[in-house]
Amino acid sequence: MAAAGFLWLPDLYEKVETLVTVVVGIMLVAFVGSLALVGVDFGRTVGGLVPTFPDRSSVFLGLGLAATNFSIAAAAYQTHLMAEKDWEVDELSEKGFDSIVGIAILGLIVMVILLTSAAVIYGTPNSAVSAQGMATQLRPVAGDGAFYLFLIGFFFAALSSLVVNALIGATLLVDGFGYDASMENRSVKLWTMAAMGIGLAVVAVAGESPVELLRTAQALAIAAFPLLGYLLLSIARDETVMGEHVNGRTVDVLGILGYLVIVGIVLNYLREIVS
């Protein structure tokens, strides 16, 4: 209900931007605070920057982590977010720096969470699968209130993900039919609510473990990654569409490498389903 009501607020883009900023702020304060209190083993941390795969399962774990943080759908949606901010072509160099900073902050959060988990949970009998286990990371900064702090952060993270991910699907759908795909368009809002309703119906009917439902939902989303990646690369390399901004050779190579990562992620999930 909160997510559905959120959609109909005026100036939705500004509200979404504020919500995501609040979520990122809570996560930064909580996890950076915990990490500052428990400390970092800099020697082992620097060593961890060198990619190593001690066994086959660690390769699959790395692909799973990449699937969580490397969203090609979000990359495709960036074009619509730029339109929401009324960015012009001649502003890309200047405004693009904002996107780089935002991505860097999200990468920093992921790194801090991994370091905090390694410092607080690794080597203990606590399970990080449950909410209680994950909340243990925040105990150094929040004490007995760690679980409640985690729940607050989890709620806002879930709310922002629910709204943004449903918006992505609705926006791409409406845009695909050639209609106005801005956040203020009624059709986008209605299709977003439809996506939320389908998700709610699945949860209500399935009655499965939330963790398993999340894994299934992620697998279904990832199934579309190769198609989205192919479309993005094709458009970016099409001179008739991009004009003077068509991809150069270096960007093409990086894009193909990224696409291979996407294929690896999908194959990993197929392996998990089969096994």
XYZ file of C-alpha atoms in Angstrom:
275
model
C 0.000 0.000 0.000
C 2.819 2.378 0.880
C 4.517 1.734 -2.471
C 1.268 2.162 -4.419
C 0.478 5.412 -2.632
C 4.027 6.631 -3.187
C 3.533 6.349 -6.956
C 0.809 8.979 -7.030
C 2.752 11.681 -5.210
C 3.331 14.841 -7.271
C 6.801 15.307 -8.803
C 7.439 11.575 -8.526
C 11.006 11.716 -9.825
C 12.065 14.034 -7.010
C 10.343 11.771 -4.469
C 12.080 8.654 -5.824
C 15.420 10.464 -5.810
C 14.871 11.521 -2.196
C 13.833 7.995 -1.157
C 16.921 6.423 -2.700
C 19.125 9.092 -1.092
C 17.620 8.334 2.333
C 18.187 4.595 1.862
C 21.799 5.118 0.793
C 22.353 7.493 3.728
C 21.011 4.986 6.280
C 23.178 2.210 4.860
C 26.295 4.364 4.801
C 25.886 5.549 8.392
C 25.022 2.094 9.734
C 27.626 -0.020 7.977
C 30.449 2.526 7.923
C 29.834 3.123 11.644
C 30.046 -0.597 12.391
C 33.153 -1.006 10.262
C 34.833 1.954 11.988
C 34.230 0.328 15.375
C 35.364 -3.211 14.516
C 38.284 -2.089 12.375
C 39.710 -3.430 9.119
C 42.530 -5.881 8.508
C 44.143 -3.802 5.770
C 46.616 -6.515 4.762
C 43.926 -9.101 4.068
C 41.655 -6.429 2.536
C 44.280 -5.348 0.005
C 44.994 -8.987 -0.747
C 41.305 -9.506 -1.419
C 41.406 -6.937 -4.214
C 43.260 -9.492 -6.307
C 40.629 -11.776 -7.878
C 41.110 -15.381 -6.785
C 38.843 -18.405 -7.014
C 39.974 -21.110 -4.572
C 37.299 -23.544 -5.773
C 34.504 -23.853 -8.303
C 31.803 -22.771 -5.868
C 33.572 -19.434 -5.351
C 33.268 -18.737 -9.091
C 29.511 -19.262 -8.895
C 29.356 -17.139 -5.740
C 31.104 -14.327 -7.607
C 28.606 -14.557 -10.455
C 25.754 -14.428 -7.938
C 27.229 -11.293 -6.383
C 27.609 -9.741 -9.833
C 23.968 -10.544 -10.593
C 22.907 -8.571 -7.529
C 24.956 -5.503 -8.362
C 25.185 -5.486 -12.164
C 21.682 -4.648 -13.387
C 21.481 -4.186 -17.144
C 17.821 -3.183 -16.736
C 18.881 -0.252 -14.548
C 21.471 0.707 -17.170
C 18.751 0.770 -19.834
C 16.544 2.840 -17.532
C 19.255 5.501 -17.192
C 18.196 6.949 -20.544
C 14.708 7.617 -19.166
C 16.098 9.098 -15.954
C 18.165 11.511 -18.042
C 14.985 12.519 -19.852
C 13.263 13.082 -16.481
C 16.036 15.534 -15.579
C 15.804 17.235 -19.000
C 19.463 16.654 -19.785
C 20.513 17.705 -23.271
C 23.245 16.072 -25.372
C 25.680 18.924 -24.750
C 25.321 18.390 -20.984
C 26.325 14.718 -20.993
C 29.998 15.294 -20.222
C 29.219 17.531 -17.254
C 26.155 15.715 -15.909
C 27.581 12.265 -16.580
C 29.990 12.832 -13.701
C 26.995 12.769 -11.336
C 26.157 9.263 -12.541
C 29.744 8.116 -12.046
C 29.737 9.443 -8.469
C 26.417 7.725 -7.751
C 27.665 4.389 -9.068
C 30.902 4.778 -7.081
C 28.933 5.365 -3.863
C 26.883 2.211 -4.437
C 30.095 0.290 -5.074
C 31.503 1.699 -1.831
C 28.424 0.493 0.073
C 28.840 -3.022 -1.316
C 32.507 -3.027 -0.306
C 31.740 -1.757 3.196
C 29.022 -4.399 3.689
C 31.442 -7.145 2.610
C 34.158 -5.844 4.939
C 31.716 -5.531 7.833
C 30.437 -9.059 7.250
C 33.990 -10.390 7.168
C 34.882 -8.591 10.403
C 31.714 -9.367 12.388
C 30.173 -12.582 11.028
C 33.016 -14.562 9.453
C 34.267 -17.322 11.726
C 31.218 -17.236 13.997
C 28.320 -19.729 14.133
C 25.834 -16.961 13.238
C 23.881 -17.529 10.037
C 23.801 -14.598 7.607
C 20.787 -16.062 5.800
C 18.227 -14.889 8.355
C 17.388 -11.286 9.185
C 18.797 -11.801 12.680
C 22.059 -13.069 11.229
C 22.439 -10.173 8.816
C 21.560 -7.668 11.535
C 24.540 -8.925 13.545
C 26.758 -6.753 11.338
C 25.226 -3.652 12.897
C 25.635 -4.742 16.527
C 28.933 -2.855 17.003
C 27.240 0.484 16.240
C 23.663 -0.197 17.424
C 24.061 -2.793 20.180
C 20.773 -4.477 21.082
C 18.989 -2.190 18.635
C 20.864 -3.693 15.673
C 17.897 -5.808 14.589
C 15.529 -2.811 14.588
C 18.024 -0.625 12.730
C 18.386 -3.390 10.162
C 14.611 -3.647 9.801
C 14.300 0.105 9.212
C 16.973 -0.001 6.530
C 15.501 -3.166 5.030
C 12.035 -1.614 4.854
C 13.207 1.481 3.004
C 15.455 -0.591 0.746
C 12.528 -2.895 -0.093
C 10.226 0.084 -0.683
C 12.678 1.782 -3.022
C 13.411 -1.458 -4.889
C 9.712 -2.259 -5.253
C 8.902 1.184 -6.632
C 11.955 1.557 -8.889
C 11.972 -1.975 -10.333
C 8.251 -1.856 -11.096
C 8.761 1.592 -12.663
C 11.532 0.237 -14.886
C 9.295 -2.477 -16.297
C 6.317 -0.171 -16.751
C 8.408 2.576 -18.371
C 10.055 0.230 -20.871
C 6.673 -1.316 -21.690
C 4.936 2.016 -22.302
C 7.922 3.351 -24.233
C 7.942 0.195 -26.357
C 4.406 0.963 -27.487
C 5.509 4.468 -28.479
C 3.686 6.425 -25.763
C 4.943 9.054 -23.315
C 7.006 7.099 -20.780
C 7.595 9.819 -18.182
C 6.972 9.083 -14.515
C 4.059 11.499 -14.460
C 2.227 9.609 -17.214
C -0.886 7.861 -15.902
C -0.219 4.760 -18.012
C 3.231 4.319 -16.441
C 1.761 4.598 -12.951
C -1.034 2.101 -13.703
C 1.317 -0.461 -15.237
C 3.653 -0.014 -12.277
C 0.789 -0.784 -9.913
C -0.085 -3.815 -12.048
C 3.487 -5.110 -11.690
C 3.305 -4.614 -7.908
C -0.051 -6.401 -7.815
C 1.330 -9.404 -9.699
C 4.231 -9.616 -7.260
C 1.862 -9.419 -4.280
C -0.360 -12.128 -5.769
C 2.605 -14.461 -6.248
C 3.704 -13.993 -2.629
C 0.156 -14.530 -1.336
C -0.469 -17.671 -3.409
C 2.954 -19.298 -3.186
C 3.425 -19.042 0.569
C 7.029 -20.089 0.078
C 10.105 -18.963 1.981
C 10.770 -15.269 1.187
C 14.394 -16.154 0.443
C 13.378 -18.731 -2.183
C 10.863 -16.333 -3.742
C 13.534 -13.651 -3.987
C 15.915 -16.104 -5.649
C 13.213 -17.136 -8.128
C 12.295 -13.527 -8.917
C 15.944 -12.639 -9.454
C 16.414 -15.631 -11.755
C 13.403 -14.608 -13.855
C 14.686 -11.044 -14.111
C 18.145 -12.231 -15.100
C 16.666 -14.298 -17.940
C 16.020 -11.014 -19.785
C 19.566 -9.689 -19.256
C 21.110 -11.080 -22.486
C 18.339 -9.553 -24.614
C 18.606 -6.158 -22.883
C 22.384 -6.228 -23.159
C 22.240 -7.080 -26.848
C 19.747 -4.283 -27.539
C 21.844 -1.715 -25.657
C 25.024 -2.701 -27.482
C 23.245 -2.718 -30.844
C 21.765 0.745 -30.351
C 25.026 2.191 -28.996
C 26.895 0.858 -32.063
C 24.267 2.045 -34.578
C 25.552 5.208 -36.246
C 22.124 6.014 -37.718
C 20.731 6.247 -34.167
C 23.707 7.608 -32.210
C 25.275 9.837 -34.858
C 28.566 11.295 -33.654
C 28.041 9.693 -30.238
C 28.286 6.138 -31.559
C 30.496 3.819 -29.490
C 34.218 3.871 -30.163
C 36.317 0.703 -30.369
C 37.417 0.836 -26.720
C 33.858 1.215 -25.458
C 32.763 -1.596 -27.773
C 35.380 -3.931 -26.297
C 34.361 -3.028 -22.741
C 30.713 -3.498 -23.670
C 31.368 -6.959 -25.114
C 33.298 -7.949 -21.984
C 30.360 -6.772 -19.880
C 27.999 -8.757 -22.092
C 30.072 -11.891 -21.539
C 29.704 -11.325 -17.784
C 25.934 -11.156 -18.284
C 25.977 -14.442 -20.187
C 28.053 -15.980 -17.393
C 25.506 -14.800 -14.814
C 22.647 -16.371 -16.769
C 24.507 -19.655 -17.248
C 25.244 -19.719 -13.518
C 21.558 -19.424 -12.688
C 20.700 -22.132 -15.200
C 23.263 -24.335 -13.472
C 21.637 -23.641 -10.095
C 18.180 -24.471 -11.450
C 19.376 -27.745 -12.970
C 21.270 -28.761 -9.856
